[in-house]
Short mmCIF file of C-alpha atoms in Angstrom, two decimals:
data_model
loop_
_atom_site.label_atom_id
_atom_site.label_comp_id
_atom_site.label_asym_id
_atom_site.label_seq_id
_atom_site.Cartn_x
_atom_site.Cartn_y
_atom_site.Cartn_z
CA MET A 1 0.00 0.00 0.00
CA ALA A 2 2.83 2.40 0.85
CA THR A 3 4.20 2.27 -2.70
CA LYS A 4 0.84 3.49 -4.03
CA GLN A 5 0.70 6.49 -1.73
CA SER A 6 0.76 9.94 -3.24
CA VAL A 7 1.39 13.41 -1.89
CA TRP A 8 -2.17 14.07 -3.09
CA SER A 9 -3.65 11.17 -1.11
CA PRO A 10 -6.44 12.17 1.32
CA GLN A 11 -4.19 12.03 4.40
CA TYR A 12 -1.67 14.42 2.81
CA LEU A 13 -3.89 16.49 0.49
CA LEU A 14 -4.52 19.60 2.60
CA THR A 15 -0.97 19.61 3.95
CA THR A 16 0.45 19.36 0.44
CA ILE A 17 -1.79 22.16 -0.82
CA GLY A 18 -0.91 24.34 2.17
CA ILE A 19 2.84 23.84 1.86
CA PHE A 20 2.58 24.25 -1.92
CA SER A 21 0.71 27.53 -1.40
CA VAL A 22 3.32 28.89 1.01
CA VAL A 23 6.09 28.07 -1.47
CA VAL A 24 4.14 29.73 -4.30
CA LEU A 25 3.56 32.89 -2.24
CA THR A 26 7.17 33.22 -1.09
CA ALA A 27 8.40 32.51 -4.63
CA PHE A 28 6.03 35.07 -6.11
CA GLU A 29 7.09 37.73 -3.62
CA SER A 30 10.77 37.03 -4.26
CA LEU A 31 10.42 37.22 -8.04
CA ALA A 32 7.92 40.08 -8.09
CA VAL A 33 10.18 42.47 -6.20
CA THR A 34 12.56 42.55 -9.17
CA THR A 35 9.69 43.70 -11.40
CA ILE A 36 8.38 46.45 -9.16
CA MET A 37 11.68 47.82 -7.82
CA PRO A 38 12.14 50.47 -10.54
CA ALA A 39 8.75 51.96 -9.60
CA VAL A 40 9.50 51.62 -5.89
CA SER A 41 12.90 53.29 -6.24
CA ALA A 42 11.42 56.15 -8.26
CA GLU A 43 8.64 56.83 -5.74
CA LEU A 44 10.85 56.54 -2.66
CA SER A 45 13.86 58.31 -4.24
CA GLY A 46 16.20 55.58 -3.12
CA SER A 47 18.36 54.54 -6.05
CA THR A 48 21.46 54.48 -3.84
CA LEU A 49 19.91 51.70 -1.74
CA TYR A 50 18.55 49.75 -4.72
CA GLY A 51 21.00 46.85 -4.46
CA LEU A 52 20.70 46.68 -0.68
CA VAL A 53 16.98 45.86 -0.99
CA PHE A 54 17.99 42.51 -2.50
CA ALA A 55 21.27 41.89 -0.68
CA MET A 56 19.73 42.44 2.75
CA THR A 57 17.10 39.74 2.24
CA TYR A 58 19.67 37.12 1.25
CA ALA A 59 21.89 38.04 4.19
CA THR A 60 19.25 37.96 6.93
CA GLY A 61 17.79 34.80 5.45
CA VAL A 62 20.80 32.95 6.87
CA ILE A 63 19.83 34.05 10.38
CA GLY A 64 16.28 32.80 9.89
CA MET A 65 17.50 29.48 8.54
CA VAL A 66 19.80 28.74 11.45
CA ALA A 67 17.35 29.98 14.10
CA ALA A 68 14.49 27.90 12.68
CA GLY A 69 16.66 24.81 12.41
CA SER A 70 17.87 24.98 16.01
CA TRP A 71 14.40 25.79 17.32
CA SER A 72 12.84 22.91 15.38
CA ASP A 73 15.35 20.45 16.78
CA ARG A 74 14.87 21.70 20.34
CA ARG A 75 11.08 22.20 20.44
CA GLY A 76 9.59 20.72 17.27
CA PRO A 77 8.51 22.54 14.09
CA ARG A 78 5.13 23.96 15.13
CA GLY A 79 6.43 26.98 17.04
CA PRO A 80 9.02 27.86 14.39
CA LEU A 81 6.36 27.58 11.67
CA PHE A 82 4.06 30.12 13.29
CA ALA A 83 6.98 32.38 14.15
CA ALA A 84 8.46 32.22 10.64
CA LEU A 85 5.15 33.05 8.97
CA SER A 86 4.53 35.84 11.49
CA VAL A 87 7.94 37.43 10.93
CA PHE A 88 7.49 37.17 7.16
CA ALA A 89 4.04 38.75 7.50
CA VAL A 90 5.43 41.64 9.55
CA GLY A 91 8.06 42.21 6.87
CA LEU A 92 5.38 42.24 4.17
CA LEU A 93 3.27 44.71 6.14
CA LEU A 94 6.19 47.07 6.74
CA ALA A 95 7.29 46.82 3.10
CA GLY A 96 3.78 47.63 1.93
CA ALA A 97 3.66 50.64 4.24
CA ALA A 98 7.23 51.88 3.72
CA ASN A 99 7.49 55.60 2.97
CA SER A 100 11.25 55.64 2.47
CA MET A 101 13.86 53.37 0.97
CA THR A 102 15.51 53.00 4.37
CA LEU A 103 12.31 51.60 5.86
CA LEU A 104 11.92 49.30 2.87
CA VAL A 105 15.41 47.92 3.41
CA MET A 106 14.55 47.29 7.07
CA ALA A 107 11.32 45.58 6.02
CA ARG A 108 13.21 43.42 3.55
CA ALA A 109 15.63 42.44 6.29
CA ILE A 110 12.71 41.21 8.39
CA GLN A 111 11.26 39.43 5.36
CA GLY A 112 14.58 37.70 4.86
CA VAL A 113 14.55 36.30 8.39
CA GLY A 114 11.00 35.05 7.87
CA SER A 115 11.47 33.55 4.42
CA GLY A 116 14.72 31.87 5.44
CA ALA A 117 13.02 30.33 8.46
CA ILE A 118 10.05 29.22 6.35
CA SER A 119 12.28 27.28 3.97
CA VAL A 120 13.83 25.34 6.84
CA VAL A 121 10.62 24.65 8.76
CA ILE A 122 9.00 23.31 5.60
CA TYR A 123 11.86 20.84 5.19
CA VAL A 124 11.41 19.68 8.78
CA LEU A 125 7.66 19.30 8.27
CA LEU A 126 8.29 17.21 5.18
CA ALA A 127 10.62 14.93 7.12
CA ARG A 128 8.10 14.59 9.97
CA ILE A 129 4.90 14.11 7.90
CA TYR A 130 5.78 12.37 4.63
CA PRO A 131 7.35 8.92 4.23
CA LYS A 132 10.78 8.91 2.61
CA GLN A 133 9.55 7.38 -0.64
CA LEU A 134 7.29 10.39 -1.23
CA LEU A 135 10.00 13.02 -0.76
CA PRO A 136 11.10 13.08 -4.44
CA LYS A 137 7.47 13.66 -5.42
CA ILE A 138 6.91 16.52 -3.00
CA PHE A 139 10.12 18.18 -4.18
CA ALA A 140 8.85 17.84 -7.74
CA ALA A 141 5.73 19.70 -6.62
CA PHE A 142 8.00 22.39 -5.18
CA SER A 143 9.61 22.83 -8.59
CA VAL A 144 6.17 23.48 -10.05
CA ALA A 145 5.48 25.89 -7.18
CA TRP A 146 8.53 27.91 -8.22
CA ALA A 147 8.00 27.52 -11.96
CA VAL A 148 4.51 29.01 -12.01
CA PRO A 149 5.50 32.30 -10.30
CA SER A 150 8.65 32.52 -12.44
CA VAL A 151 6.53 32.46 -15.60
CA VAL A 152 3.51 34.55 -14.59
CA GLY A 153 4.76 36.31 -11.45
CA PRO A 154 6.59 39.24 -13.10
CA PHE A 155 3.59 39.90 -15.36
CA ILE A 156 1.11 39.80 -12.45
CA ALA A 157 3.37 42.03 -10.37
CA GLY A 158 3.59 44.49 -13.25
CA VAL A 159 -0.19 44.57 -13.64
CA ILE A 160 -0.65 45.15 -9.90
CA ALA A 161 1.92 47.95 -9.90
CA ASP A 162 0.40 49.60 -12.98
CA HIS A 163 -3.29 49.35 -12.11
CA LEU A 164 -3.28 49.31 -8.29
CA HIS A 165 0.01 50.15 -6.62
CA TRP A 166 3.32 48.41 -6.04
CA ARG A 167 2.45 48.23 -2.32
CA TRP A 168 -0.26 45.68 -3.11
CA VAL A 169 2.36 43.20 -4.28
CA PHE A 170 3.46 42.93 -0.65
CA LEU A 171 0.04 43.39 0.91
CA GLY A 172 -1.61 40.89 -1.44
CA VAL A 173 0.78 38.15 -0.35
CA LEU A 174 0.12 39.15 3.27
CA ILE A 175 -3.64 38.67 2.79
CA LEU A 176 -3.22 35.20 1.25
CA LEU A 177 -0.63 33.89 3.72
CA PRO A 178 -3.09 32.95 6.53
CA ILE A 179 -5.12 30.87 4.07
CA ALA A 180 -2.07 28.76 3.27
CA LEU A 181 -1.42 28.28 6.99
CA LEU A 182 -5.01 27.17 7.62
CA LEU A 183 -4.64 24.51 4.94
CA MET A 184 -1.53 23.15 6.65
CA LEU A 185 -3.02 22.92 10.15
CA PRO A 186 -5.06 19.69 9.68
CA GLY A 187 -1.96 17.80 8.59
CA ILE A 188 0.05 19.16 11.51
CA ARG A 189 -2.68 18.17 13.97
CA ALA A 190 -3.01 14.72 12.41
CA ASN A 191 0.72 14.19 12.90
CA ALA A 192 0.89 15.72 16.37
CA ALA A 193 2.94 12.78 17.62
CA GLN A 194 5.65 13.67 15.10
CA MET A 195 5.75 17.37 16.02
CA GLY A 196 7.51 17.05 19.36
CA PRO A 197 11.08 18.00 20.26
CA GLY A 198 13.85 16.15 18.50
CA ASN A 199 16.77 17.10 20.70
CA ALA A 200 16.01 19.41 23.60
CA GLY A 201 19.73 19.87 24.19
CA ALA A 202 20.57 20.96 20.64
CA PRO A 203 22.98 23.93 20.68
CA TRP A 204 21.62 27.27 19.59
CA GLY A 205 23.48 30.20 21.17
CA LYS A 206 26.78 29.81 19.34
CA ARG A 207 24.99 28.79 16.17
CA LEU A 208 23.07 32.07 16.16
CA LEU A 209 26.28 34.05 16.64
CA TRP A 210 27.87 32.26 13.70
CA ALA A 211 24.68 32.86 11.71
CA PHE A 212 24.95 36.62 12.30
CA ALA A 213 28.58 36.47 11.17
CA ALA A 214 27.59 34.52 8.05
CA ALA A 215 24.82 37.03 7.34
CA LEU A 216 27.28 39.91 7.58
CA ALA A 217 29.73 38.14 5.26
CA THR A 218 26.93 37.41 2.79
CA LEU A 219 25.90 41.07 2.89
CA VAL A 220 29.47 42.10 2.11
CA LEU A 221 29.42 39.78 -0.91
CA GLY A 222 26.12 41.24 -2.03
CA LEU A 223 27.46 44.79 -1.78
CA ALA A 224 30.58 43.99 -3.82
CA ALA A 225 28.57 44.36 -7.01
CA GLN A 226 27.92 48.02 -6.12
CA PHE A 227 31.63 48.84 -6.43
CA SER A 228 34.42 48.37 -8.92
CA GLY A 229 38.17 47.98 -8.98
CA LEU A 230 40.16 47.17 -5.88
CA ILE A 231 37.27 47.97 -3.55
CA ALA A 232 35.12 45.29 -5.18
CA VAL A 233 37.96 42.76 -5.07
CA ALA A 234 38.61 43.53 -1.41
CA LEU A 235 34.93 43.13 -0.52
CA VAL A 236 34.78 39.76 -2.27
CA VAL A 237 37.93 38.51 -0.55
CA VAL A 238 36.71 39.66 2.86
CA GLY A 239 33.23 38.29 2.20
CA LEU A 240 34.47 34.89 1.04
CA GLY A 241 36.83 34.62 4.00
CA GLY A 242 34.02 35.53 6.37
CA VAL A 243 31.66 33.03 4.78
CA VAL A 244 34.14 30.15 5.01
CA LEU A 245 34.95 30.88 8.66
CA SER A 246 31.35 31.41 9.77
CA VAL A 247 29.54 28.61 7.94
CA ARG A 248 31.97 25.86 8.92
CA PRO A 249 30.42 25.42 12.42
CA LEU A 250 26.92 25.52 10.89
CA LEU A 251 27.47 22.67 8.44
CA PRO A 252 28.00 18.93 9.01
CA ALA A 253 31.63 18.15 9.77
CA GLY A 254 33.65 17.67 6.60
CA THR A 255 31.29 19.58 4.30
CA LEU A 256 33.87 22.04 2.99
CA ARG A 257 36.27 19.13 2.42
CA ALA A 258 33.68 17.20 0.40
CA GLN A 259 33.77 14.27 2.82
CA ARG A 260 31.86 11.31 1.44
CA GLY A 261 28.19 10.99 2.36
CA LEU A 262 26.02 13.70 3.89
CA PRO A 263 28.74 16.42 3.85
CA SER A 264 29.09 16.05 0.07
CA VAL A 265 25.31 16.03 -0.33
CA ILE A 266 25.19 19.43 1.38
CA LEU A 267 28.19 20.81 -0.52
CA MET A 268 26.81 19.57 -3.84
CA ARG A 269 23.72 21.73 -3.40
CA GLY A 270 25.91 24.79 -3.04
CA MET A 271 27.92 23.86 -6.13
CA LEU A 272 24.80 23.44 -8.27
CA ALA A 273 23.34 26.74 -7.06
CA ALA A 274 26.64 28.56 -7.55
CA ALA A 275 27.17 27.30 -11.11
CA PHE A 276 23.58 27.70 -12.32
CA PHE A 277 22.65 31.08 -10.89
CA SER A 278 25.98 32.75 -11.67
CA ALA A 279 25.72 31.57 -15.29
CA GLU A 280 22.06 32.51 -15.64
CA VAL A 281 22.73 36.24 -15.28
CA TYR A 282 25.51 36.35 -17.86
CA LEU A 283 23.82 34.01 -20.31
CA VAL A 284 21.23 36.72 -20.91
CA LEU A 285 23.99 39.30 -21.23
CA ALA A 286 25.77 37.09 -23.77
CA LEU A 287 22.62 36.79 -25.87
CA VAL A 288 22.20 40.56 -25.83
CA LYS A 289 25.84 41.58 -26.33
CA ARG A 290 27.07 38.81 -28.62
CA TYR A 291 23.95 38.18 -30.65
CA GLY A 292 22.05 41.45 -30.42
CA LEU A 293 18.88 39.88 -29.06
CA SER A 294 16.34 42.02 -27.24
CA PRO A 295 16.02 41.48 -23.48
CA THR A 296 12.64 39.83 -24.11
CA ALA A 297 14.08 37.37 -26.63
CA ALA A 298 17.10 36.70 -24.42
CA GLY A 299 14.77 36.03 -21.50
CA LEU A 300 13.33 33.16 -23.52
CA ALA A 301 16.37 31.12 -22.53
CA LEU A 302 15.52 31.54 -18.86
CA THR A 303 11.92 30.53 -19.49
CA VAL A 304 13.04 27.43 -21.37
CA GLY A 305 15.45 26.58 -18.56
CA GLY A 306 12.71 26.98 -15.96
CA ILE A 307 10.40 24.69 -17.90
CA SER A 308 13.09 22.01 -18.31
CA TRP A 309 13.88 22.27 -14.58
CA THR A 310 10.24 21.54 -13.74
CA VAL A 311 9.89 18.73 -16.29
CA ALA A 312 13.09 17.07 -15.07
CA SER A 313 12.01 17.35 -11.44
CA VAL A 314 8.66 15.72 -12.19
CA THR A 315 10.41 13.04 -14.26
CA GLN A 316 12.86 12.13 -11.49
CA SER A 317 9.95 11.72 -9.07
CA ARG A 318 8.63 8.93 -11.30
CA LEU A 319 11.97 7.16 -11.61
CA THR A 320 12.80 6.61 -7.96
CA GLU A 321 12.86 2.83 -8.38
CA GLN A 322 14.78 2.88 -11.66
CA VAL A 323 17.37 5.56 -10.85
CA SER A 324 19.11 5.73 -7.48
CA HIS A 325 19.49 9.04 -5.69
CA GLN A 326 23.23 9.19 -6.32
CA ARG A 327 22.87 8.34 -10.01
CA ALA A 328 20.26 11.06 -10.38
CA VAL A 329 22.59 13.59 -8.74
CA GLN A 330 25.47 12.50 -10.95
CA GLY A 331 23.31 12.75 -14.05
CA GLY A 332 22.06 16.18 -13.01
CA SER A 333 25.55 17.53 -12.37
CA ILE A 334 26.85 16.16 -15.67
CA SER A 335 23.90 17.71 -17.53
CA LEU A 336 24.57 21.11 -15.95
CA CYS A 337 28.30 20.84 -16.66
CA PHE A 338 27.66 19.87 -20.30
CA SER A 339 25.34 22.83 -20.67
CA LEU A 340 27.75 25.41 -19.28
CA VAL A 341 30.75 24.11 -21.23
CA LEU A 342 28.65 24.17 -24.40
CA VAL A 343 27.53 27.73 -23.63
CA VAL A 344 31.14 28.90 -23.18
CA ILE A 345 32.27 27.24 -26.42
CA SER A 346 29.27 28.58 -28.30
CA VAL A 347 29.82 32.16 -27.16
CA LEU A 348 33.56 31.90 -27.81
CA PHE A 349 33.18 30.69 -31.40
CA GLY A 350 29.97 32.54 -32.22
CA ALA A 351 27.60 29.59 -32.59
CA PRO A 352 23.99 30.57 -33.42
CA ALA A 353 21.92 31.92 -30.54
CA PRO A 354 19.48 28.96 -30.58
CA VAL A 355 22.41 26.71 -29.61
CA LEU A 356 22.74 28.61 -26.32
CA ILE A 357 19.03 28.36 -25.66
CA VAL A 358 19.05 24.62 -26.32
CA ALA A 359 22.13 24.25 -24.11
CA TRP A 360 20.29 25.96 -21.28
CA ILE A 361 17.63 23.26 -21.45
CA PHE A 362 20.26 20.85 -20.15
CA ALA A 363 21.16 23.27 -17.36
CA GLY A 364 17.57 23.43 -16.15
CA ALA A 365 17.19 19.67 -16.47
CA GLY A 366 20.33 19.11 -14.44
CA MET A 367 19.03 21.29 -11.64
CA GLY A 368 15.63 19.61 -11.70
CA PHE A 369 17.09 16.13 -11.49
CA GLY A 370 19.87 16.92 -9.05
CA LEU A 371 18.40 19.26 -6.45
CA ALA A 372 15.26 17.23 -5.78
CA ARG A 373 17.28 14.09 -5.09
CA LEU A 374 19.83 15.99 -3.00
CA SER A 375 16.99 17.29 -0.83
CA THR A 376 15.68 13.74 -0.48
CA MET A 377 19.13 12.40 0.39
CA GLY A 378 19.68 15.09 3.01
CA LEU A 379 16.36 14.56 4.80
CA SER A 380 16.63 10.77 4.50
CA GLN A 381 19.94 10.84 6.36
CA ALA A 382 18.57 13.05 9.13
CA SER A 383 17.17 11.82 12.40
CA LYS A 384 14.48 13.53 14.44
CA SER A 385 17.22 15.06 16.57
CA ASN A 386 18.98 16.91 13.75
CA GLN A 387 16.40 17.45 11.00
CA GLY A 388 16.45 21.17 11.69
CA ALA A 389 20.23 21.43 11.56
CA ILE A 390 20.45 19.52 8.28
CA SER A 391 17.54 21.44 6.78
CA SER A 392 19.15 24.75 7.68
CA ALA A 393 22.47 23.57 6.22
CA MET A 394 20.80 22.68 2.91
CA SER A 395 18.93 25.98 2.66
CA MET A 396 21.88 28.04 3.80
CA ILE A 397 24.42 26.61 1.39
CA ASP A 398 22.02 27.14 -1.53
CA SER A 399 21.78 30.84 -0.72
CA ILE A 400 25.41 31.43 0.20
CA GLY A 401 26.72 29.38 -2.72
CA ALA A 402 24.78 31.48 -5.21
CA ALA A 403 25.72 34.75 -3.48
CA ALA A 404 29.42 33.88 -3.39
CA ALA A 405 29.52 32.84 -7.04
CA LEU A 406 27.64 35.93 -8.18
CA ALA A 407 30.05 38.15 -6.26
CA VAL A 408 33.10 36.46 -7.77
CA VAL A 409 31.88 36.52 -11.37
CA GLY A 410 30.68 40.09 -10.87
CA VAL A 411 34.18 41.21 -9.94
CA VAL A 412 35.69 39.23 -12.82
CA PHE A 413 33.23 40.83 -15.22
CA GLY A 414 34.03 44.31 -13.94
CA THR A 415 37.78 43.71 -14.08
CA LEU A 416 37.74 42.34 -17.64
CA SER A 417 35.39 45.08 -18.78
CA ALA A 418 37.92 47.67 -17.65
CA GLN A 419 40.69 46.20 -19.80
CA PRO A 420 41.63 48.11 -22.97
CA GLY A 421 40.84 46.56 -26.34
CA GLU A 422 38.65 46.76 -29.37
CA ALA A 423 35.00 47.32 -28.53
CA ALA A 424 33.79 43.96 -29.85
CA VAL A 425 36.52 42.01 -28.07
CA ALA A 426 36.28 43.99 -24.86
CA GLY A 427 32.52 43.54 -24.87
CA ILE A 428 32.49 39.75 -25.17
CA TRP A 429 35.53 38.58 -23.19
CA PRO A 430 34.11 39.67 -19.83
CA VAL A 431 31.02 37.56 -20.54
CA ILE A 432 33.13 34.57 -21.59
CA GLY A 433 35.27 34.93 -18.48
CA THR A 434 32.28 34.87 -16.14
CA LEU A 435 30.64 31.93 -17.92
CA ALA A 436 33.93 30.03 -17.82
CA ILE A 437 34.06 30.40 -14.03
CA SER A 438 30.51 29.05 -13.76
CA ALA A 439 31.49 26.12 -15.98
CA ALA A 440 34.56 25.44 -13.82
CA ILE A 441 32.35 25.32 -10.72
CA ALA A 442 30.10 22.83 -12.52
CA VAL A 443 33.12 20.65 -13.41
CA VAL A 444 34.16 20.51 -9.75
CA GLY A 445 30.55 19.67 -8.92
CA VAL A 446 30.67 16.60 -11.15
CA PHE A 447 33.54 15.18 -9.11
CA ILE A 448 31.77 15.96 -5.83
CA SER A 449 28.61 14.24 -7.08
CA TYR A 450 30.48 10.93 -6.99
CA ARG A 451 31.04 11.43 -3.25
CA THR A 452 27.37 11.85 -2.36
CA GLY A 453 26.77 8.14 -1.87
CA PRO A 454 25.72 7.00 1.60
CA ASP A 455 28.29 6.88 4.35
CA LYS A 456 27.01 4.26 6.77
CA SER A 457 28.69 5.95 9.70
CA LEU A 458 26.43 8.98 9.11
CA MET A 459 23.21 7.17 8.29
CA THR A 460 20.42 7.17 10.85
CA GLU A 461 17.30 5.13 11.11
#
């Protein structure tokens, strides 16, 4: 009977819909802000703080992730769930009411804490409520939950900003958030026995201090893009050093050394996020600079990649018996690596633009296949006593990996752009340089993917 269960079965239906709704709302808010920020900046006269609106959310998200993970392990996930949604709601309310860019940045900082905590608590709830064999399927549903807002979210946000007001992008999510929570409550009550403390003695004080340090280092990385020259390089070096020092105590032992088993599972997530999201930005730039495509046409590549991500994630959920978790991760990392190497070669030798768009299909597919199984592997190797810690590690390394890679390639792009040379050459080599770094990260990721197999000394029942 267990093999025929579905995340849409009666006992999971409302919980699945509720969690799905929360993911959709947080995804929509995250993506919509990019669309409305020009209007927000113009009204609040805050162009100097434009980048900080985004960087602050990523930075404070680390604090929310670590706090929610420790709290979930010590007291169970119910309290952290209500707290995370409440903090996120307060951030939405303040953002919707902000009358200056400074207040908006503060609101976004609060939102970051809430959204970071939400991502971790949801992982813990999945581990507590759903059997392990259903995890790949629920993560496939999450891919759909992100794909839908990525396709229609910017358009909806634009319509709201044009015909109502940009404030209603924040306030609209705030209104819908309690509905998603109400849908989740029956499942939480039905699994009350699984909602208790996992490890009442789990450490939290030092972890929070390290989380604040990691948040500060992440913020420094995010701000590096606002500068150029030696200042940008210095910020990246300081930020990377701070990240390495501060996240080490927050990750499973051996993660930064790619130790076999769970540590490599965690690290692999960061490698995938770093390679994909750093390449995504400059792929569009390559299509515009090298091939003269309009931003709309260049954005087609991102849409195609998002669709292939979703399709691959759904596909992997149906192949759990045919393809092992590690094989799926290996296949995903190889697909992403192939895509990025092909993109670099294509841009270098001037292959037709459709080649890049087709190549990006493999990047999205690699992420869809790999991330879902990595999430499953991480939660499957967690016990009730450390589900929060492992969930926070997975969420945190996704965010920090992407932020670190974007900071590095941003500095490389700025440095190469400042070099003298003919306009055509000077215009394309910075793009090639950044894409090559993303491809190199993906190559390293392929090797790490072969170390994600189970380490029996770390496995728990």
